Short mmCIF file of C-alpha atoms (C1' of nucleotides) in Angstrom, two decimals:
data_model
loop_
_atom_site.label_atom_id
_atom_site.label_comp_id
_atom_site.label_asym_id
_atom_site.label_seq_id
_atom_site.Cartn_x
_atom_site.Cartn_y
_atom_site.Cartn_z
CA UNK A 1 -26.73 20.79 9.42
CA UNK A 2 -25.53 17.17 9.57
CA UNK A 3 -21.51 16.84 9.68
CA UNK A 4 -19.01 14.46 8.05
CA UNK A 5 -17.98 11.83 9.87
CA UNK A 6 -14.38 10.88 10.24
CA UNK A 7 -13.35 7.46 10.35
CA UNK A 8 -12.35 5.66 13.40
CA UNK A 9 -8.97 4.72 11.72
CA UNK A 10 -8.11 7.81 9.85
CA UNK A 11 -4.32 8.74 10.34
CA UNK A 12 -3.82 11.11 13.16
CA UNK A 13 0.09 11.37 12.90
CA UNK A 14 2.31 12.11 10.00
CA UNK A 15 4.09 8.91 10.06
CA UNK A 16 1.15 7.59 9.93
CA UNK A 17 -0.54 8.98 6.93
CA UNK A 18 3.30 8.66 5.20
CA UNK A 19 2.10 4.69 5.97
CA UNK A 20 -0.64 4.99 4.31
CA UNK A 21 0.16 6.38 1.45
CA UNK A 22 3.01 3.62 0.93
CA UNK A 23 0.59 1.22 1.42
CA UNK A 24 -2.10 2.72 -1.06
CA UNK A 25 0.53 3.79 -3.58
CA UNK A 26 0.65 0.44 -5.13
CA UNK A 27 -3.29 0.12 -6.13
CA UNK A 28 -2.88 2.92 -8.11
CA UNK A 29 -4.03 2.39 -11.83
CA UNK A 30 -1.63 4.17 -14.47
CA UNK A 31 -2.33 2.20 -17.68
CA UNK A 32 -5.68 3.20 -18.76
CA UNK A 33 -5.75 5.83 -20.78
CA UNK A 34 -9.10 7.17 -19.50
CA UNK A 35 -12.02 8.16 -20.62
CA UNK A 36 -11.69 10.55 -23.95
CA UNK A 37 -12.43 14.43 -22.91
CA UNK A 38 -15.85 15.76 -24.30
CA UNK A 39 -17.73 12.85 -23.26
CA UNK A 40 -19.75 11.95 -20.48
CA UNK A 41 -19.59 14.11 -17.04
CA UNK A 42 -16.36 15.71 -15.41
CA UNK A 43 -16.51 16.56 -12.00
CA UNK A 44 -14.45 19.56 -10.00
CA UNK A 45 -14.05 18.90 -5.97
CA UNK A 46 -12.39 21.65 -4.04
CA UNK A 47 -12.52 22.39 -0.40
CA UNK A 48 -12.43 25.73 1.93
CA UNK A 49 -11.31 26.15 5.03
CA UNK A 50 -12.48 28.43 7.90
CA UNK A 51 -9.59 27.33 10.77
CA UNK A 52 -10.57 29.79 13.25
CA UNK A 53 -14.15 27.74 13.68
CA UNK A 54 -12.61 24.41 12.54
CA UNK A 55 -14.93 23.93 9.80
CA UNK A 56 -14.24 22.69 6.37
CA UNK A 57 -16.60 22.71 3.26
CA UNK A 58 -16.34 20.66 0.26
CA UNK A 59 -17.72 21.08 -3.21
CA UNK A 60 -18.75 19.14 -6.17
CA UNK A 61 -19.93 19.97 -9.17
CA UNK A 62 -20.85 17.71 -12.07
CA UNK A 63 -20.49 19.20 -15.68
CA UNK A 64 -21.76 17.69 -18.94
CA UNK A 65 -18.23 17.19 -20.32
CA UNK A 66 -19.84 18.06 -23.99
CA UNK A 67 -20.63 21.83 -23.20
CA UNK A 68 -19.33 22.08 -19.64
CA UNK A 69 -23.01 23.04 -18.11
CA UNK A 70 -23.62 22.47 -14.82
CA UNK A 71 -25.52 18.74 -14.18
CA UNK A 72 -25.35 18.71 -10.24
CA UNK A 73 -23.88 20.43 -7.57
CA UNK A 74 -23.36 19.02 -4.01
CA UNK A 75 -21.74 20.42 -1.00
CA UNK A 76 -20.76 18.87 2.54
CA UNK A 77 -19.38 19.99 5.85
CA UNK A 78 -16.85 18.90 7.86
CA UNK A 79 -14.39 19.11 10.74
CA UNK A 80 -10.52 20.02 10.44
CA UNK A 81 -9.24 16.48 10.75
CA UNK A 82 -5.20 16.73 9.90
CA UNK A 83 -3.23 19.79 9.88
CA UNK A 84 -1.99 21.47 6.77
CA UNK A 85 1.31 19.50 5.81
CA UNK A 86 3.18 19.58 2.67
CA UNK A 87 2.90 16.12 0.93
CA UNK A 88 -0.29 14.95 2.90
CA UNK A 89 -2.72 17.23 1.83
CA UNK A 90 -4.85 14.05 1.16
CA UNK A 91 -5.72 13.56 4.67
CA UNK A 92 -6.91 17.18 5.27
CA UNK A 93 -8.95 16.94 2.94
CA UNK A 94 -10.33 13.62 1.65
CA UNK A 95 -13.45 12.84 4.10
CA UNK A 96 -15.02 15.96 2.97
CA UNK A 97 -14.70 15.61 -0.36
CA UNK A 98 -15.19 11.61 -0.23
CA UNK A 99 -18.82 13.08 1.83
CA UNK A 100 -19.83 15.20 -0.64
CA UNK A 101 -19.30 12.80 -3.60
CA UNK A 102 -21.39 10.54 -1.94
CA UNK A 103 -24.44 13.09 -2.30
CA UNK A 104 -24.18 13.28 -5.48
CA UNK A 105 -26.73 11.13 -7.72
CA UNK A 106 -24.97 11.72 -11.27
CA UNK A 107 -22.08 9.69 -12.19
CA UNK A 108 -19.32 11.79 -11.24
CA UNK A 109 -17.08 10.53 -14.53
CA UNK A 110 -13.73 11.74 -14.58
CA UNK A 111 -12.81 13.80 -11.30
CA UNK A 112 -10.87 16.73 -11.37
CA UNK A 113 -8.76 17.67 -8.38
CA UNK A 114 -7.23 21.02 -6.89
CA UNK A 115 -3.33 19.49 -6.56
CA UNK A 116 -1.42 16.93 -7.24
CA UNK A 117 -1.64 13.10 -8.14
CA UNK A 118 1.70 11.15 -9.51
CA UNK A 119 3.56 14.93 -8.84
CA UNK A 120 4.31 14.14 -5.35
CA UNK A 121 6.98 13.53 -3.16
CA UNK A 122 5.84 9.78 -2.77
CA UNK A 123 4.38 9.81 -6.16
CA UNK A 124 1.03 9.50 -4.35
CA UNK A 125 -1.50 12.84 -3.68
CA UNK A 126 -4.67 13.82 -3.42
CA UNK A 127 -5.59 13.15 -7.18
CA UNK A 128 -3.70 9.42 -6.73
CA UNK A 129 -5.79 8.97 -3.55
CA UNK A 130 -9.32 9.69 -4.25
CA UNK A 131 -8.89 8.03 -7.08
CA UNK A 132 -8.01 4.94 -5.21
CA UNK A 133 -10.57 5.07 -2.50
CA UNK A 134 -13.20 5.65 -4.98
CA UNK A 135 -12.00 3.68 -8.29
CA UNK A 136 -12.84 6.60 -9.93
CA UNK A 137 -10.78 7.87 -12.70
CA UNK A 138 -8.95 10.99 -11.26
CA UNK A 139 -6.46 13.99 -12.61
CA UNK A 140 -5.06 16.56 -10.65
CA UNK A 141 -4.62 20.09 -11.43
CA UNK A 142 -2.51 22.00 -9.65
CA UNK A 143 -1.56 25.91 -9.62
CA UNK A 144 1.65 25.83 -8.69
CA UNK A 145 5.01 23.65 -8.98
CA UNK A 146 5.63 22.62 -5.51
CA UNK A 147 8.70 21.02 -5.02
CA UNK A 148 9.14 20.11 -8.64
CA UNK A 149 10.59 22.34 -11.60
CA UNK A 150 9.97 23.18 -15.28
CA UNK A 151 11.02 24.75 -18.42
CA UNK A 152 8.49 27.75 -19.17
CA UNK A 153 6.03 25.94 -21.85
CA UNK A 154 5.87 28.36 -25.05
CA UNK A 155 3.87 30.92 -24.93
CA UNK A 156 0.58 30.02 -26.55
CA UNK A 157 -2.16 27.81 -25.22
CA UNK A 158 -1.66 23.97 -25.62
CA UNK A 159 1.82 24.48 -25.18
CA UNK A 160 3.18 21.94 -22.30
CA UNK A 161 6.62 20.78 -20.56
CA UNK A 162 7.70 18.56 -18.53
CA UNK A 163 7.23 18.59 -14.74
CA UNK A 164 9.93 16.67 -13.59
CA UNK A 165 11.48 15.44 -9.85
CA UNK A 166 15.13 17.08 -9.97
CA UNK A 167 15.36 14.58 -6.64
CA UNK A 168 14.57 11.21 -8.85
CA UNK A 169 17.19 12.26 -11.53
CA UNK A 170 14.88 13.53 -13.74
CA UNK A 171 11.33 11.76 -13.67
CA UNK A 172 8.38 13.47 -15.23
CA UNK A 173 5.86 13.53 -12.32
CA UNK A 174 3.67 15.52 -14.85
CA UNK A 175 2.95 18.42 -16.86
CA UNK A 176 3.21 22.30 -16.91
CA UNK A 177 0.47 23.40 -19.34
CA UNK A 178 -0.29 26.58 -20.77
CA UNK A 179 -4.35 26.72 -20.85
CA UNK A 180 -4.26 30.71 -22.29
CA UNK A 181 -2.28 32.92 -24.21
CA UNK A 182 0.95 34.45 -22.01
CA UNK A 183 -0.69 33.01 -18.80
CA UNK A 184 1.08 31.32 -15.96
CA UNK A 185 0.81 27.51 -16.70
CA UNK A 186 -1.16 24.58 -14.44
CA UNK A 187 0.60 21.93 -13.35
CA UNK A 188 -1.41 18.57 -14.43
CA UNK A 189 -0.29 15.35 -13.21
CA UNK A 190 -2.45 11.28 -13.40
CA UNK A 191 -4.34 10.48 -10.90
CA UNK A 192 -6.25 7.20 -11.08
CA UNK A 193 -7.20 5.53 -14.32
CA UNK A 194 -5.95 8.55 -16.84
CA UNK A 195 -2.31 8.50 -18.45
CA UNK A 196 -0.75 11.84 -18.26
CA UNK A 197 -1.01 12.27 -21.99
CA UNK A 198 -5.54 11.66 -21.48
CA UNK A 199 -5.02 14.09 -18.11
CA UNK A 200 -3.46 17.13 -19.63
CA UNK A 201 -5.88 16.63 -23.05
CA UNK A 202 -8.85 17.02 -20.24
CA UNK A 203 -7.14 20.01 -18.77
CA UNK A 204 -6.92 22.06 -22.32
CA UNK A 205 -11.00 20.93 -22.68
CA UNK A 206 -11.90 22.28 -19.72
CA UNK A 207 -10.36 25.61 -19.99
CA UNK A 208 -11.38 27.17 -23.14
CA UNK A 209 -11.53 31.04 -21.67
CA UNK A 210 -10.21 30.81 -18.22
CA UNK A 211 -6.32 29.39 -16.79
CA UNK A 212 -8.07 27.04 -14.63
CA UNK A 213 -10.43 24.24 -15.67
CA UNK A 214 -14.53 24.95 -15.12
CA UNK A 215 -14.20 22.31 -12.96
CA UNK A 216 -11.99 23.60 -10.41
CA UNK A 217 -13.72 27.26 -10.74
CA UNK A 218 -17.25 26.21 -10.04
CA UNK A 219 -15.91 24.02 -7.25
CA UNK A 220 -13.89 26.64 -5.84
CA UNK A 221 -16.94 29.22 -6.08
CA UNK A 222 -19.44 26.87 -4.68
CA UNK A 223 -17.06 25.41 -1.77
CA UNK A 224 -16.46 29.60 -0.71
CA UNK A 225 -20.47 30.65 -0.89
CA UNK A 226 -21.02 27.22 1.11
CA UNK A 227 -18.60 28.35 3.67
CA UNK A 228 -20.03 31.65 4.26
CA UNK A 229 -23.25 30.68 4.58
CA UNK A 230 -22.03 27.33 7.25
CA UNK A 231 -19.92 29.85 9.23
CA UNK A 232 -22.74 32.75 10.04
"C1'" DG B 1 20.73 22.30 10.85
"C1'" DC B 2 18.14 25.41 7.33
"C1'" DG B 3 14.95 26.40 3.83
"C1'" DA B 4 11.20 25.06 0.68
"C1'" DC B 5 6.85 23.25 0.31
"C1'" DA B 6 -0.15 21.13 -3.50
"C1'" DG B 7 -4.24 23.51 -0.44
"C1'" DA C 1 -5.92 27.80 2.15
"C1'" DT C 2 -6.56 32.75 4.19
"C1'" DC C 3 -5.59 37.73 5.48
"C1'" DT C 4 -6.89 42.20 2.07
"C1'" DT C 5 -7.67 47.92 -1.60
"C1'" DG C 6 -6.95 49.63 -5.18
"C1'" DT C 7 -5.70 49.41 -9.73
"C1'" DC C 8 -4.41 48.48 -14.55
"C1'" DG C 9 -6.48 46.64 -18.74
"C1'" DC C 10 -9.56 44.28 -22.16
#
DNA sequence: GCGACAG
DNA sequence: ATCTTGTCGC
C-alpha cells in the first residue's frame, strides 16, 4: 500500500506551524455565504490514528447533499507527521486528508471537518486551513467547546448560541447547536467560503436523526475499518 | 508557575 | 484520538 507523502517544507516545530498559520490566516475567505445546503455534494473527512505503529488513516466520503447517499468514498494512509498539540491540529492531520481528497473523482462540494475553523485560538484551524489549501468551501464541526464557552442552546433541535472567545472580550468564534432533542450540542464554526449563519444551516441538514452530521459519521466509520484493516 | 486544551 | 464492559433505554 502506497503512503502519503509529506512535504519537504511542512512545519516540524510549533513555532513554526504558529508561522504558518499567521501567514495563511489572512487568505481566508469569510464573505461568501456558501453554497445553499441540499444541493450538490457534501463531503465528511476524518482521520484515525494508530500511534503505537505511527500510522494515520484518512477518510472521505462524498454524499449527494439532496438525500445524503453515499456518491464516493476514498481512503489514504499516512505517517504521524506533528504531534498532537492543542491549536495545531491542522498539521497532524492535513497531508492525509489533503491525500485522500485528491483520490477522489467527484467534486467534493462543501467539506465538512471534525474541529474547528474561525473557533480557534488564532482564529485559524483545521476547517480555516483546508479550506485555504484547497479553495474549497469548508465548515467545521466540532464536539466539544475547547477553550471557548457557551450558554446551553434551548433544548430542542435547531436551537443555537453563541460560541464566543471570553479572551477577545466577547467574539463569536461560532456556534453551539443543538442537532436533536435534549442532546449535547456541536460546536460549528466557518471555515473557508461559508458564513457562520450558511455553516450551522449545513450542520442542522446533515443531521436529521443522529447529533453528528452524516458526514462526519461515515468518515469517522470508514477512517476506523480503514485503520484496522492497514494495521494487521 | 499552573491548569486547560479541537482530534 | 485511544484505552475499554456492561448497562440503561427506545
Amino acid at each position: 500500500m502506497t503512503t502519503v507523502r509529506i512535504p519537504a517544507d511542512w512545519p516540524t516545530t510549533e513555532a513554526q506551524a504558529r508561522a504558518v498559520q499567521d501567514e495563511l490566516r489572512s487568505r481566508v475567505d469569510p464573505r461568501e455565504a456558501g453554497p445553499p445546503p441540499g444541493t450538490g455534494t457534501v463531503t465528511g473527512v476524518d482521520v484515525a490514528y494508530d500511534d503505537e505503529r505511527d500510522v494515520v488513516v484518512a477518510a472521505a466520503v462524498v454524499l449527494d447533499a439532496g438525500n445524503l447517499e453515499v456518491v464516493e468514498e476514498a481512503t489514504a494512509v499516512g505517517r504521524v507527521c506533528f504531534p498532537y498539540v492543542p491549536g495545531l491540529l491542522a498539521f497532524r492531520e492535513l497531508p492525509t486528508v489533503l491525500a485522500v481528497l485528491d483520490r477522489l473523482t467527484a467534486a467534493p462540494g462543501l467539506v465538512v471537518c471534525d474541529g474547528y475553523g474561525r473557533a480557534h485560538p488564532r482564529r485559524f484551524g483545521l476547517a480555516s486551513h483546508l479550506g485555504v489549501l484547497t479553495e474549497l468551501p469548508t465548515i467545521g464541526v466540532a464536539k466539544n467547546p475547547f477553550t471557548f464557552t457557551y450558554e446551553a442552546p434551548g433544548e430542542r433541535r435547531g436551537s443555537t448560541s453563541p460560541l464566543v472567545d471570553a479572551a477577545a472580550d466577547g467574539e463569536e468564534v461560532g456556534r453551539a447547536v443543538r442537532t436533536q432533542d435534549g442532546v449535547k450540542p456541536v460546536f460549528v464554526s466557518a471555515g473557508h467560503r461559508v458564513r457562520l449563519d450558511t455553516a450551522v444551516a449545513h450542520t442542522l441538514h446533515l443531521t436529521p436523526r443522529y447529533r453528528l452530521p452524516e458526514t462526519t459519521r461515515r468518515a469517522d466509520a470508514l477512517c476506523r475499518r480503514a485503520l484496522a484493516e492497514a494495521t494487521r
